[in-house]
Tab-separated table of C-alpha atoms in Angstrom:
chain	number	residue	atom	x	y	z
A	125	UNK	CA	-41.772	4.235	98.170
A	126	UNK	CA	-43.359	7.661	98.338
A	127	UNK	CA	-39.891	9.317	98.268
A	128	UNK	CA	-38.827	7.418	95.092
A	129	UNK	CA	-42.015	8.337	93.305
A	130	UNK	CA	-41.492	11.983	94.285
A	131	UNK	CA	-37.865	11.891	93.013
A	132	UNK	CA	-38.998	10.481	89.608
A	133	UNK	CA	-41.633	13.147	89.291
A	134	UNK	CA	-39.135	15.961	90.118
A	135	UNK	CA	-36.156	15.009	87.907
A	136	UNK	CA	-34.882	11.481	88.216
A	137	UNK	CA	-32.331	9.802	90.378
A	138	UNK	CA	-30.115	12.834	90.805
A	139	UNK	CA	-32.866	14.826	92.402
A	140	UNK	CA	-32.610	17.596	89.773
A	141	UNK	CA	-35.789	18.857	88.338
A	142	UNK	CA	-36.410	18.116	84.564
A	143	UNK	CA	-36.628	21.467	82.812
A	144	UNK	CA	-37.453	20.038	79.290
A	145	UNK	CA	-40.914	20.503	77.872
A	146	UNK	CA	-43.289	17.719	78.684
A	147	UNK	CA	-43.369	16.501	75.052
A	148	UNK	CA	-39.551	16.356	74.745
A	149	UNK	CA	-39.242	14.647	78.077
A	150	UNK	CA	-41.783	12.100	77.039
A	151	UNK	CA	-39.896	11.456	73.799
A	152	UNK	CA	-36.650	10.960	75.681
A	153	UNK	CA	-38.316	8.517	77.966
A	154	UNK	CA	-39.489	6.462	74.996
A	155	UNK	CA	-43.043	7.698	75.002
A	156	UNK	CA	-44.947	9.730	72.463
A	157	UNK	CA	-46.615	8.947	69.264
A	158	UNK	CA	-45.438	6.318	66.856
A	159	UNK	CA	-45.534	2.584	66.465
A	160	UNK	CA	-43.299	2.106	69.492
A	161	UNK	CA	-45.186	4.520	71.506
A	162	UNK	CA	-42.391	7.213	71.189
A	163	UNK	CA	-40.881	9.898	68.858
A	164	UNK	CA	-38.271	9.159	66.002
A	165	UNK	CA	-35.205	11.381	65.173
A	166	UNK	CA	-35.482	12.881	61.629
A	167	UNK	CA	-32.539	13.012	59.036
A	168	UNK	CA	-31.519	16.390	57.613
A	169	UNK	CA	-33.391	17.313	54.416
A	170	UNK	CA	-31.320	16.524	51.212
A	171	UNK	CA	-31.763	15.756	47.482
A	172	UNK	CA	-30.392	12.239	47.951
A	173	UNK	CA	-32.024	10.924	51.118
A	174	UNK	CA	-29.571	7.979	51.337
A	175	UNK	CA	-26.465	10.309	51.433
A	176	UNK	CA	-25.334	12.554	54.196
A	177	UNK	CA	-24.291	16.137	53.526
A	178	UNK	CA	-20.651	15.087	53.821
A	179	UNK	CA	-21.002	12.338	51.212
A	180	UNK	CA	-22.896	14.666	48.908
A	181	UNK	CA	-20.127	17.290	49.126
A	182	UNK	CA	-17.464	14.695	48.296
A	183	UNK	CA	-19.360	13.644	45.144
A	184	UNK	CA	-19.674	17.248	43.995
A	185	UNK	CA	-15.952	17.829	44.517
A	186	UNK	CA	-15.055	14.724	42.477
A	187	UNK	CA	-17.369	15.813	39.670
A	188	UNK	CA	-15.790	19.271	39.640
A	189	UNK	CA	-12.301	17.774	39.397
A	190	UNK	CA	-13.376	15.561	36.495
A	191	UNK	CA	-14.838	18.518	34.599
A	192	UNK	CA	-11.718	20.620	35.155
A	193	UNK	CA	-9.503	17.764	34.035
A	194	UNK	CA	-11.509	17.315	30.839
A	195	UNK	CA	-11.276	21.043	30.174
A	196	UNK	CA	-7.494	21.039	30.616
A	197	UNK	CA	-7.232	17.987	28.327
A	198	UNK	CA	-9.033	19.743	25.491
A	199	UNK	CA	-7.288	23.089	25.906
A	200	UNK	CA	-3.762	21.678	26.031
A	201	UNK	CA	-4.193	18.900	23.462
A	202	UNK	CA	-3.562	16.185	26.002
A	203	UNK	CA	-4.169	15.088	29.586
A	204	UNK	CA	-2.889	17.360	32.382
A	205	UNK	CA	0.195	16.251	34.274
A	206	UNK	CA	-1.622	15.649	37.512
A	207	UNK	CA	-3.910	13.163	35.761
A	208	UNK	CA	-0.890	11.414	34.285
A	209	UNK	CA	0.703	11.298	37.724
A	210	UNK	CA	-2.515	9.927	39.108
A	211	UNK	CA	-2.595	7.343	36.348
A	212	UNK	CA	0.955	6.337	37.169
A	213	UNK	CA	0.122	6.151	40.866
A	214	UNK	CA	-2.934	3.986	40.296
A	215	UNK	CA	-1.172	1.691	37.869
A	216	UNK	CA	0.024	1.424	34.266
A	217	UNK	CA	-2.911	-0.597	32.938
A	218	UNK	CA	-3.969	0.552	29.493
A	219	UNK	CA	-6.720	-0.210	27.012
A	220	UNK	CA	-4.474	-2.699	25.258
A	221	UNK	CA	-3.897	-4.524	28.551
A	222	UNK	CA	-7.617	-4.816	29.157
A	223	UNK	CA	-8.855	-5.476	25.615
A	224	UNK	CA	-5.852	-6.773	23.677
A	225	UNK	CA	-4.269	-5.237	20.555
A	226	UNK	CA	-6.538	-3.883	17.823
A	227	UNK	CA	-7.036	-6.164	14.800
A	228	UNK	CA	-4.201	-5.860	12.280
A	229	UNK	CA	-4.796	-4.637	8.751
A	230	UNK	CA	-5.503	-7.598	6.497
A	231	UNK	CA	-2.758	-7.635	3.864
A	232	UNK	CA	-3.027	-9.441	0.529
A	233	UNK	CA	-0.765	-12.391	-0.068
A	234	UNK	CA	1.913	-11.974	-1.123
A	235	UNK	CA	2.406	-8.457	0.205
A	236	UNK	CA	6.129	-8.222	-0.683
A	237	UNK	CA	7.013	-8.409	-4.382
A	238	UNK	CA	10.344	-7.634	-6.087
A	239	UNK	CA	10.703	-7.023	-9.825
A	240	UNK	CA	14.495	-7.034	-10.412
A	241	UNK	CA	13.972	-6.087	-14.008
A	242	UNK	CA	16.416	-7.188	-16.714
A	243	UNK	CA	17.588	-4.364	-18.971
A	244	UNK	CA	16.078	-4.076	-22.460
A	245	UNK	CA	13.390	-6.663	-21.718
A	246	UNK	CA	10.326	-4.432	-21.738
A	247	UNK	CA	11.037	-3.057	-18.267
A	248	UNK	CA	10.097	0.557	-19.065
A	249	UNK	CA	6.733	-0.553	-20.421
A	250	UNK	CA	6.022	-2.609	-17.294
A	251	UNK	CA	7.172	0.158	-14.922
A	252	UNK	CA	4.838	2.630	-16.621
A	253	UNK	CA	1.989	0.149	-16.124
A	254	UNK	CA	2.962	-0.267	-12.468
A	255	UNK	CA	2.755	3.472	-11.865
A	256	UNK	CA	-0.810	3.489	-13.151
A	257	UNK	CA	-1.735	0.344	-11.217
A	258	UNK	CA	-0.225	1.514	-7.917
A	259	UNK	CA	-2.435	4.581	-7.952
A	260	UNK	CA	-5.468	2.562	-8.956
A	261	UNK	CA	-5.077	-0.283	-6.431
A	262	UNK	CA	-3.301	1.531	-3.605
A	263	UNK	CA	-0.148	-0.588	-3.247
A	264	UNK	CA	3.251	0.930	-2.493
A	265	UNK	CA	5.453	1.115	-5.608
A	266	UNK	CA	9.057	1.426	-4.399
A	267	UNK	CA	11.664	2.483	-6.955
A	268	UNK	CA	15.343	3.367	-6.726
A	269	UNK	CA	17.437	6.299	-7.844
A	270	UNK	CA	20.275	3.893	-8.709
A	271	UNK	CA	19.879	2.360	-12.160
A	272	UNK	CA	23.298	1.110	-13.299
A	273	UNK	CA	24.587	-0.839	-10.280
A	274	UNK	CA	23.437	-4.434	-10.465
A	275	UNK	CA	26.195	-6.067	-8.409
A	276	UNK	CA	26.462	-5.094	-4.760
A	277	UNK	CA	28.918	-5.567	-1.939
A	278	UNK	CA	27.791	-7.387	1.192
A	279	UNK	CA	27.168	-4.116	3.043
A	280	UNK	CA	25.239	-2.716	0.081
A	281	UNK	CA	23.095	-5.843	-0.012
A	282	UNK	CA	22.323	-5.550	3.698
A	283	UNK	CA	21.424	-1.866	3.377
A	284	UNK	CA	19.190	-2.387	0.346
A	285	UNK	CA	17.413	-5.369	1.903
A	286	UNK	CA	16.824	-3.355	5.074
A	287	UNK	CA	15.342	-0.460	3.097
A	288	UNK	CA	13.091	-2.765	1.089
A	289	UNK	CA	11.918	-4.782	4.091
A	290	UNK	CA	10.879	-1.685	6.043
A	291	UNK	CA	8.712	-0.322	3.209
A	292	UNK	CA	4.991	-0.060	3.846
A	293	UNK	CA	3.163	-3.203	2.753
A	294	UNK	CA	1.849	-4.238	0.349
A	295	UNK	CA	4.788	-3.061	-1.732
A	296	UNK	CA	6.337	-3.819	-5.101
A	297	UNK	CA	10.023	-2.925	-5.390
A	298	UNK	CA	11.629	-2.561	-8.806
A	299	UNK	CA	15.214	-1.924	-9.863
A	300	UNK	CA	17.901	-3.225	-12.224
A	301	UNK	CA	19.691	-5.475	-9.729
A	302	UNK	CA	20.853	-9.068	-9.593
A	303	UNK	CA	18.927	-11.493	-7.403
A	304	UNK	CA	19.121	-10.757	-3.656
A	305	UNK	CA	18.815	-13.485	-1.037
A	306	UNK	CA	16.828	-11.795	1.756
A	307	UNK	CA	16.865	-14.847	4.032
A	308	UNK	CA	20.669	-14.815	4.084
A	309	UNK	CA	20.510	-11.528	6.000
A	310	UNK	CA	17.610	-12.491	8.267
A	311	UNK	CA	14.837	-10.906	6.193
A	312	UNK	CA	11.587	-12.343	4.861
A	313	UNK	CA	12.122	-13.598	1.330
A	314	UNK	CA	9.786	-11.702	-1.029
A	315	UNK	CA	8.139	-13.039	-4.157
A	316	UNK	CA	10.135	-12.310	-7.317
A	317	UNK	CA	8.826	-11.658	-10.833
A	318	UNK	CA	10.747	-10.902	-14.024
A	319	UNK	CA	10.662	-10.895	-17.835
A	320	UNK	CA	13.391	-11.945	-20.268
A	321	UNK	CA	13.665	-12.088	-24.055
A	322	UNK	CA	15.686	-13.752	-26.822
A	323	UNK	CA	19.334	-13.080	-25.847
A	324	UNK	CA	20.515	-11.952	-29.296
A	325	UNK	CA	17.547	-9.621	-29.679
A	326	UNK	CA	18.221	-8.181	-26.220
A	327	UNK	CA	21.872	-7.611	-27.082
A	328	UNK	CA	21.050	-5.882	-30.390
A	329	UNK	CA	18.461	-3.679	-28.717
A	330	UNK	CA	20.978	-2.611	-26.066
A	331	UNK	CA	23.768	-2.098	-28.631
A	332	UNK	CA	21.814	0.365	-30.762
A	333	UNK	CA	19.952	1.928	-27.834
A	334	UNK	CA	23.212	3.025	-26.216
A	335	UNK	CA	24.189	4.735	-29.454
A	336	UNK	CA	20.981	6.158	-30.880
A	337	UNK	CA	18.259	5.890	-28.224
A	338	UNK	CA	14.624	5.439	-29.165
A	339	UNK	CA	11.790	7.457	-30.648
A	340	UNK	CA	11.974	9.984	-27.840
A	341	UNK	CA	14.829	11.586	-29.766
A	342	UNK	CA	18.463	10.984	-30.557
A	343	UNK	CA	19.615	14.230	-28.981
A	344	UNK	CA	18.597	13.203	-25.467
A	345	UNK	CA	20.533	9.986	-25.768
A	346	UNK	CA	23.605	11.766	-27.085
A	347	UNK	CA	23.585	13.776	-23.874
A	348	UNK	CA	23.379	10.588	-21.799
A	349	UNK	CA	26.507	9.098	-23.434
A	350	UNK	CA	28.685	12.164	-24.055
A	351	UNK	CA	31.928	10.228	-23.529
A	352	UNK	CA	31.228	7.855	-26.429
A	353	UNK	CA	33.500	8.673	-29.333
A	354	UNK	CA	32.025	9.078	-32.785
A	355	UNK	CA	33.895	6.080	-34.206
A	356	UNK	CA	32.516	3.967	-31.364
A	357	UNK	CA	28.988	5.334	-31.765
A	358	UNK	CA	28.903	4.447	-35.458
A	359	UNK	CA	30.855	1.198	-35.154
A	360	UNK	CA	29.378	-1.418	-37.500
A	361	UNK	CA	27.776	-4.247	-35.562
A	362	UNK	CA	29.391	-6.904	-37.772
A	363	UNK	CA	32.846	-5.457	-37.159
A	364	UNK	CA	32.184	-5.401	-33.418
A	365	UNK	CA	31.205	-9.075	-33.413
A	366	UNK	CA	33.645	-10.528	-35.942
A	367	UNK	CA	36.654	-8.659	-34.563
A	368	UNK	CA	35.741	-9.570	-31.004
A	369	UNK	CA	35.356	-6.077	-29.535
A	370	UNK	CA	34.807	-6.135	-25.720
A	371	UNK	CA	31.207	-4.945	-26.097
A	372	UNK	CA	30.399	-7.873	-28.380
A	373	UNK	CA	32.157	-10.663	-26.514
A	374	UNK	CA	32.152	-12.334	-23.134
A	375	UNK	CA	31.753	-11.592	-20.308
A	376	UNK	CA	29.578	-8.619	-21.338
A	377	UNK	CA	27.340	-10.917	-23.373
A	378	UNK	CA	26.707	-12.946	-20.219
A	379	UNK	CA	23.966	-10.624	-19.053
A	380	UNK	CA	20.608	-12.317	-18.278
A	381	UNK	CA	21.712	-15.216	-16.076
A	382	UNK	CA	23.284	-13.080	-13.286
A	383	UNK	CA	19.891	-11.453	-12.671
A	384	UNK	CA	18.674	-14.875	-11.518
A	385	UNK	CA	21.891	-16.441	-10.234
A	386	UNK	CA	22.547	-13.744	-7.633
A	387	UNK	CA	25.383	-11.754	-6.107
A	388	UNK	CA	27.960	-14.546	-5.837
A	389	UNK	CA	31.151	-13.780	-7.850
A	390	UNK	CA	30.764	-17.012	-9.808
A	391	UNK	CA	27.386	-15.805	-11.027
A	392	UNK	CA	29.263	-13.452	-13.339
A	393	UNK	CA	31.331	-16.222	-14.923
A	394	UNK	CA	29.726	-17.869	-17.989
A	395	UNK	CA	29.427	-21.540	-17.115
A	396	UNK	CA	27.328	-24.409	-15.824
A	397	UNK	CA	27.533	-23.337	-12.176
A	398	UNK	CA	25.856	-19.977	-12.766
A	399	UNK	CA	23.332	-21.530	-15.158
A	400	UNK	CA	22.190	-24.206	-12.700
A	401	UNK	CA	22.008	-21.789	-9.807
A	402	UNK	CA	19.876	-19.439	-11.901
A	403	UNK	CA	17.487	-22.288	-12.746
A	404	UNK	CA	17.268	-23.224	-9.064
A	405	UNK	CA	16.369	-19.682	-8.050
A	406	UNK	CA	13.735	-19.493	-10.777
A	407	UNK	CA	12.087	-22.614	-9.379
A	408	UNK	CA	12.322	-21.632	-5.703
A	409	UNK	CA	12.027	-17.842	-5.534
A	410	UNK	CA	10.292	-16.556	-8.671
A	411	UNK	CA	6.527	-16.630	-8.908
A	412	UNK	CA	6.703	-15.938	-12.635
A	413	UNK	CA	9.411	-15.364	-15.238
A	414	UNK	CA	7.760	-14.340	-18.467
A	415	UNK	CA	8.845	-14.016	-22.085
A	416	UNK	CA	8.755	-10.583	-23.664
A	417	UNK	CA	7.723	-12.053	-27.018
A	418	UNK	CA	4.468	-13.126	-25.300
A	419	UNK	CA	3.956	-10.050	-23.131
A	420	UNK	CA	0.134	-10.116	-23.200
A	421	UNK	CA	0.123	-13.633	-21.773
A	422	UNK	CA	2.660	-12.543	-19.158
A	423	UNK	CA	0.370	-9.704	-18.059
A	424	UNK	CA	-2.623	-12.038	-18.001
A	425	UNK	CA	-0.838	-14.499	-15.707
A	426	UNK	CA	0.360	-11.678	-13.468
A	427	UNK	CA	-3.228	-10.501	-13.157
A	428	UNK	CA	-4.293	-14.003	-12.092
A	429	UNK	CA	-1.406	-14.583	-9.670
A	430	UNK	CA	-1.257	-11.074	-8.166
A	431	UNK	CA	-4.696	-9.486	-8.654
A	432	UNK	CA	-4.142	-6.922	-5.876
A	433	UNK	CA	-1.250	-5.560	-7.959
A	434	UNK	CA	-2.124	-6.315	-11.593
A	435	UNK	CA	-5.915	-6.307	-11.824
A	436	UNK	CA	-7.014	-4.757	-15.166
A	437	UNK	CA	-3.391	-4.529	-16.368
A	438	UNK	CA	-4.199	-6.094	-19.734
A	439	UNK	CA	-6.993	-3.643	-20.485
A	440	UNK	CA	-4.699	-0.736	-19.584
A	441	UNK	CA	-1.924	-2.156	-21.764
A	442	UNK	CA	-4.274	-2.491	-24.745
A	443	UNK	CA	-5.552	1.055	-24.306
A	444	UNK	CA	-4.693	3.035	-27.477
A	445	UNK	CA	-3.310	5.929	-25.451
A	446	UNK	CA	-0.969	3.613	-23.585
A	447	UNK	CA	0.120	1.971	-26.845
A	448	UNK	CA	1.260	5.378	-28.078
A	449	UNK	CA	3.501	5.691	-25.038
A	450	UNK	CA	4.896	2.191	-25.565
A	451	UNK	CA	5.851	2.990	-29.135
A	452	UNK	CA	8.169	5.727	-27.885
A	453	UNK	CA	10.436	3.154	-26.250
A	454	UNK	CA	11.255	1.263	-29.476
A	455	UNK	CA	14.979	1.419	-30.273
A	456	UNK	CA	15.803	3.238	-33.493
A	457	UNK	CA	18.433	2.617	-36.212
A	458	UNK	CA	18.556	-1.072	-35.371
A	459	UNK	CA	20.102	-3.267	-38.063
A	460	UNK	CA	20.430	-7.038	-38.336
A	461	UNK	CA	23.941	-8.526	-38.300
A	462	UNK	CA	25.113	-10.936	-40.955
A	463	UNK	CA	24.332	-14.667	-40.542
A	464	UNK	CA	27.988	-15.306	-39.762
A	465	UNK	CA	27.968	-12.686	-37.003
A	466	UNK	CA	24.721	-14.041	-35.545
A	467	UNK	CA	26.152	-17.552	-35.475
A	468	UNK	CA	29.154	-16.279	-33.504
A	469	UNK	CA	26.804	-14.552	-31.070
A	470	UNK	CA	24.986	-17.855	-30.583
A	471	UNK	CA	28.244	-19.522	-29.613
A	472	UNK	CA	29.234	-16.789	-27.197
A	473	UNK	CA	25.756	-16.784	-25.618
A	474	UNK	CA	25.211	-20.522	-25.394
A	475	UNK	CA	24.488	-20.479	-21.647
A	476	UNK	CA	22.158	-17.513	-22.081
A	477	UNK	CA	20.182	-19.517	-24.638
A	478	UNK	CA	20.067	-22.619	-22.486
A	479	UNK	CA	18.555	-20.508	-19.717
A	480	UNK	CA	16.192	-18.699	-22.097
A	481	UNK	CA	14.762	-21.916	-23.509
A	482	UNK	CA	14.435	-23.417	-20.018
A	483	UNK	CA	12.420	-20.405	-18.840
A	484	UNK	CA	10.368	-20.447	-22.030
A	485	UNK	CA	9.413	-24.088	-21.528
A	486	UNK	CA	8.436	-23.430	-17.913
A	487	UNK	CA	6.371	-20.442	-19.002
A	488	UNK	CA	4.505	-22.462	-21.651
A	489	UNK	CA	3.866	-25.228	-19.124
A	490	UNK	CA	2.337	-22.654	-16.801
A	491	UNK	CA	0.185	-21.296	-19.607
A	492	UNK	CA	-1.171	-24.761	-20.379
A	493	UNK	CA	-2.114	-25.252	-16.726
A	494	UNK	CA	-4.261	-22.132	-16.944
A	495	UNK	CA	-5.733	-23.011	-20.314
A	496	UNK	CA	-3.844	-20.376	-22.306
A	497	UNK	CA	-2.817	-21.271	-25.822
A	498	UNK	CA	0.241	-19.786	-27.440
A	499	UNK	CA	-0.115	-18.147	-30.818
A	500	UNK	CA	0.682	-20.566	-33.613
A	501	UNK	CA	3.898	-19.294	-35.125
A	502	UNK	CA	6.648	-20.922	-37.051
A	503	UNK	CA	9.109	-21.909	-34.328
A	504	UNK	CA	12.494	-20.292	-34.571
A	505	UNK	CA	15.198	-22.953	-34.905
A	506	UNK	CA	17.435	-23.289	-31.955
A	507	UNK	CA	21.065	-22.355	-32.589
A	508	UNK	CA	23.533	-25.189	-33.014
A	509	UNK	CA	26.576	-24.640	-30.859
A	510	UNK	CA	29.256	-26.217	-32.967
A	511	UNK	CA	31.862	-23.477	-32.527
A	512	UNK	CA	33.787	-23.476	-29.208
A	513	UNK	CA	32.707	-20.591	-27.061
A	514	UNK	CA	35.529	-18.247	-25.996
A	515	UNK	CA	34.435	-17.929	-22.381
A	516	UNK	CA	36.212	-15.510	-20.111
A	517	UNK	CA	35.979	-15.111	-16.373
A	518	UNK	CA	37.316	-11.587	-15.963
A	519	UNK	CA	35.256	-9.003	-14.112
A	520	UNK	CA	32.515	-7.847	-16.516
A	521	UNK	CA	31.877	-4.213	-17.269
A	522	UNK	CA	28.521	-2.713	-16.357
A	523	UNK	CA	26.195	-2.019	-19.238
A	524	UNK	CA	24.847	1.474	-18.942
A	525	UNK	CA	21.233	1.474	-17.889
A	526	UNK	CA	19.144	4.445	-18.791
A	527	UNK	CA	18.007	6.775	-16.053
A	528	UNK	CA	14.411	6.301	-17.108
A	529	UNK	CA	12.604	6.858	-13.800
A	530	UNK	CA	12.224	10.616	-14.276
A	531	UNK	CA	11.110	10.189	-17.870
A	532	UNK	CA	8.523	7.622	-16.822
A	533	UNK	CA	7.226	9.914	-14.097
A	534	UNK	CA	6.981	12.903	-16.453
A	535	UNK	CA	5.302	10.941	-19.236
A	536	UNK	CA	2.928	9.375	-16.710
A	537	UNK	CA	1.842	12.732	-15.287
A	538	UNK	CA	1.503	14.259	-18.739
A	539	UNK	CA	-0.744	11.487	-20.021
A	540	UNK	CA	-2.545	10.556	-16.816
A	541	UNK	CA	-5.602	12.626	-17.589
A	542	UNK	CA	-5.922	11.367	-21.150
A	543	UNK	CA	-5.676	7.748	-20.008
A	544	UNK	CA	-8.402	8.249	-17.402
A	545	UNK	CA	-10.636	10.024	-19.905
A	546	UNK	CA	-10.229	7.224	-22.425
A	547	UNK	CA	-10.967	4.596	-19.780
A	548	UNK	CA	-14.110	6.432	-18.732
A	549	UNK	CA	-15.259	6.678	-22.333
A	550	UNK	CA	-14.643	2.953	-22.874
A	551	UNK	CA	-16.664	2.107	-19.742
A	552	UNK	CA	-19.525	4.295	-20.900
A	553	UNK	CA	-19.548	2.657	-24.339
A	554	UNK	CA	-19.708	-0.778	-22.732
A	555	UNK	CA	-22.657	0.251	-20.617
A	556	UNK	CA	-24.517	1.442	-23.706
C-alpha cells in the first residue's frame, strides 16, 4: 500500500515523475476550479463563436467568389461561363420552372381584324381614318404594297395568310383582296369588316376615276394610266354601255360579290352560286358590312363593335380639317348615263343588286337593334330586271386600283399637326 501511494505521488503507474505544473496536473486529473471541480478547455477567440476558423474561412471564400461573379456579370453584359457551367452542373431549373410563365398581355377581343376593302366604296377615306386611329389607340395597322391583285393562287393565299397571322396583335389588316378563308390553311379566322355602295354608282365612279382622277389633279392620274389611248380616255359612257364594250359589260361589272364570295373560280362567274356563297360568308365571317350612303352610321356601329380600334372615329370624321381631305377624293368629270344605258346596267348587274339590297337590309336591321334611325329619304326604286342579262363566265380582267397608300401616308403626315391642333382647340372649347 505504501509503495502504490508513493508511485502515485511520483508520476503514476509507469513510475515516471510528473513534470507538469501542479495546476495543470490537477486540471488533467479532473480537479481545479469549476462546477465539476476541474478546469474547462477554451475555444479559440473568433467573431462568430459558433464557427470554427475553418468554417469562417470557407464562408469568406464563398462570399468572395459571389462578388467576383457579380462583377464579371456586369462588366461583360452577362453571366461568366463558369457560372453558366455551374448552373448546368447543378441543374437546368429556371424561374419559369419555379414560378410559372409570366401573365400574358391582355388583348382586346377581337384582336385580329381584316378590312378587305372594295374599290371605290370609300376605302381611301376609311384608311386615312385608320391611320389616325392606329396612332391614337396603339393597334397595329397592317397594309400591303400590292393594290391591284385581288385574286390569288393557292400558294399566294398561304403566304399572305401566314404574313397576316404572324403580325403583332391587336392588328387590323387592309387590302383590296377577295375574301380569304384562314381556317382552310390552318389559321385562326379573323373578324372581317367591309363597306359597299350602290353598284351602278360604284361602276360610274370607277369609270371616270380611271380616266380623270379626282380633285388631287388630273395630271397625276394621267401618269398612272399612260397606256390608255385618248379615244379610250374620252369614250362616251353611253357608247361604252350601249355598244357593249368590255369595260361596260360582264364579267367586269361583276365586281362586288367576289370580295365576299372568296377565291374559288366560280366566285368570278355571275350567277346564283357566287351570290349565295357571298351571303353565307357575310353572315358567318363578317362582323359588319356597311353601306357607303350611310357612312356616319357605319362608323358609329364600328365604334360600338370595335371600340379598341374605332373609338372617337365619328368625331374625327366630322372634323372640318378631315372633311377637307375627304373632299379631295371625289371623282371629277363624272356624268350620268342616259336612262336607257342605266337600265342596261341594271340588267347586267342584277346579281350585284340582289347582294347590295340583301346587305342593306341586314345593315338596317342591325341599326334598329342599336336604336339608330335611318334618315328619312325618298327610297330609290329598285330596278326591274325584265331584260335578259348577257352573263359571261370568261376570266375577268382586273380593274386597276390606285396606288393610294403613299398618297395617304403623305397627306396624313402633312395634315397630322393641323388635325391635332384642331382637336385640342375643340376640347378646350368644350371645357369652357
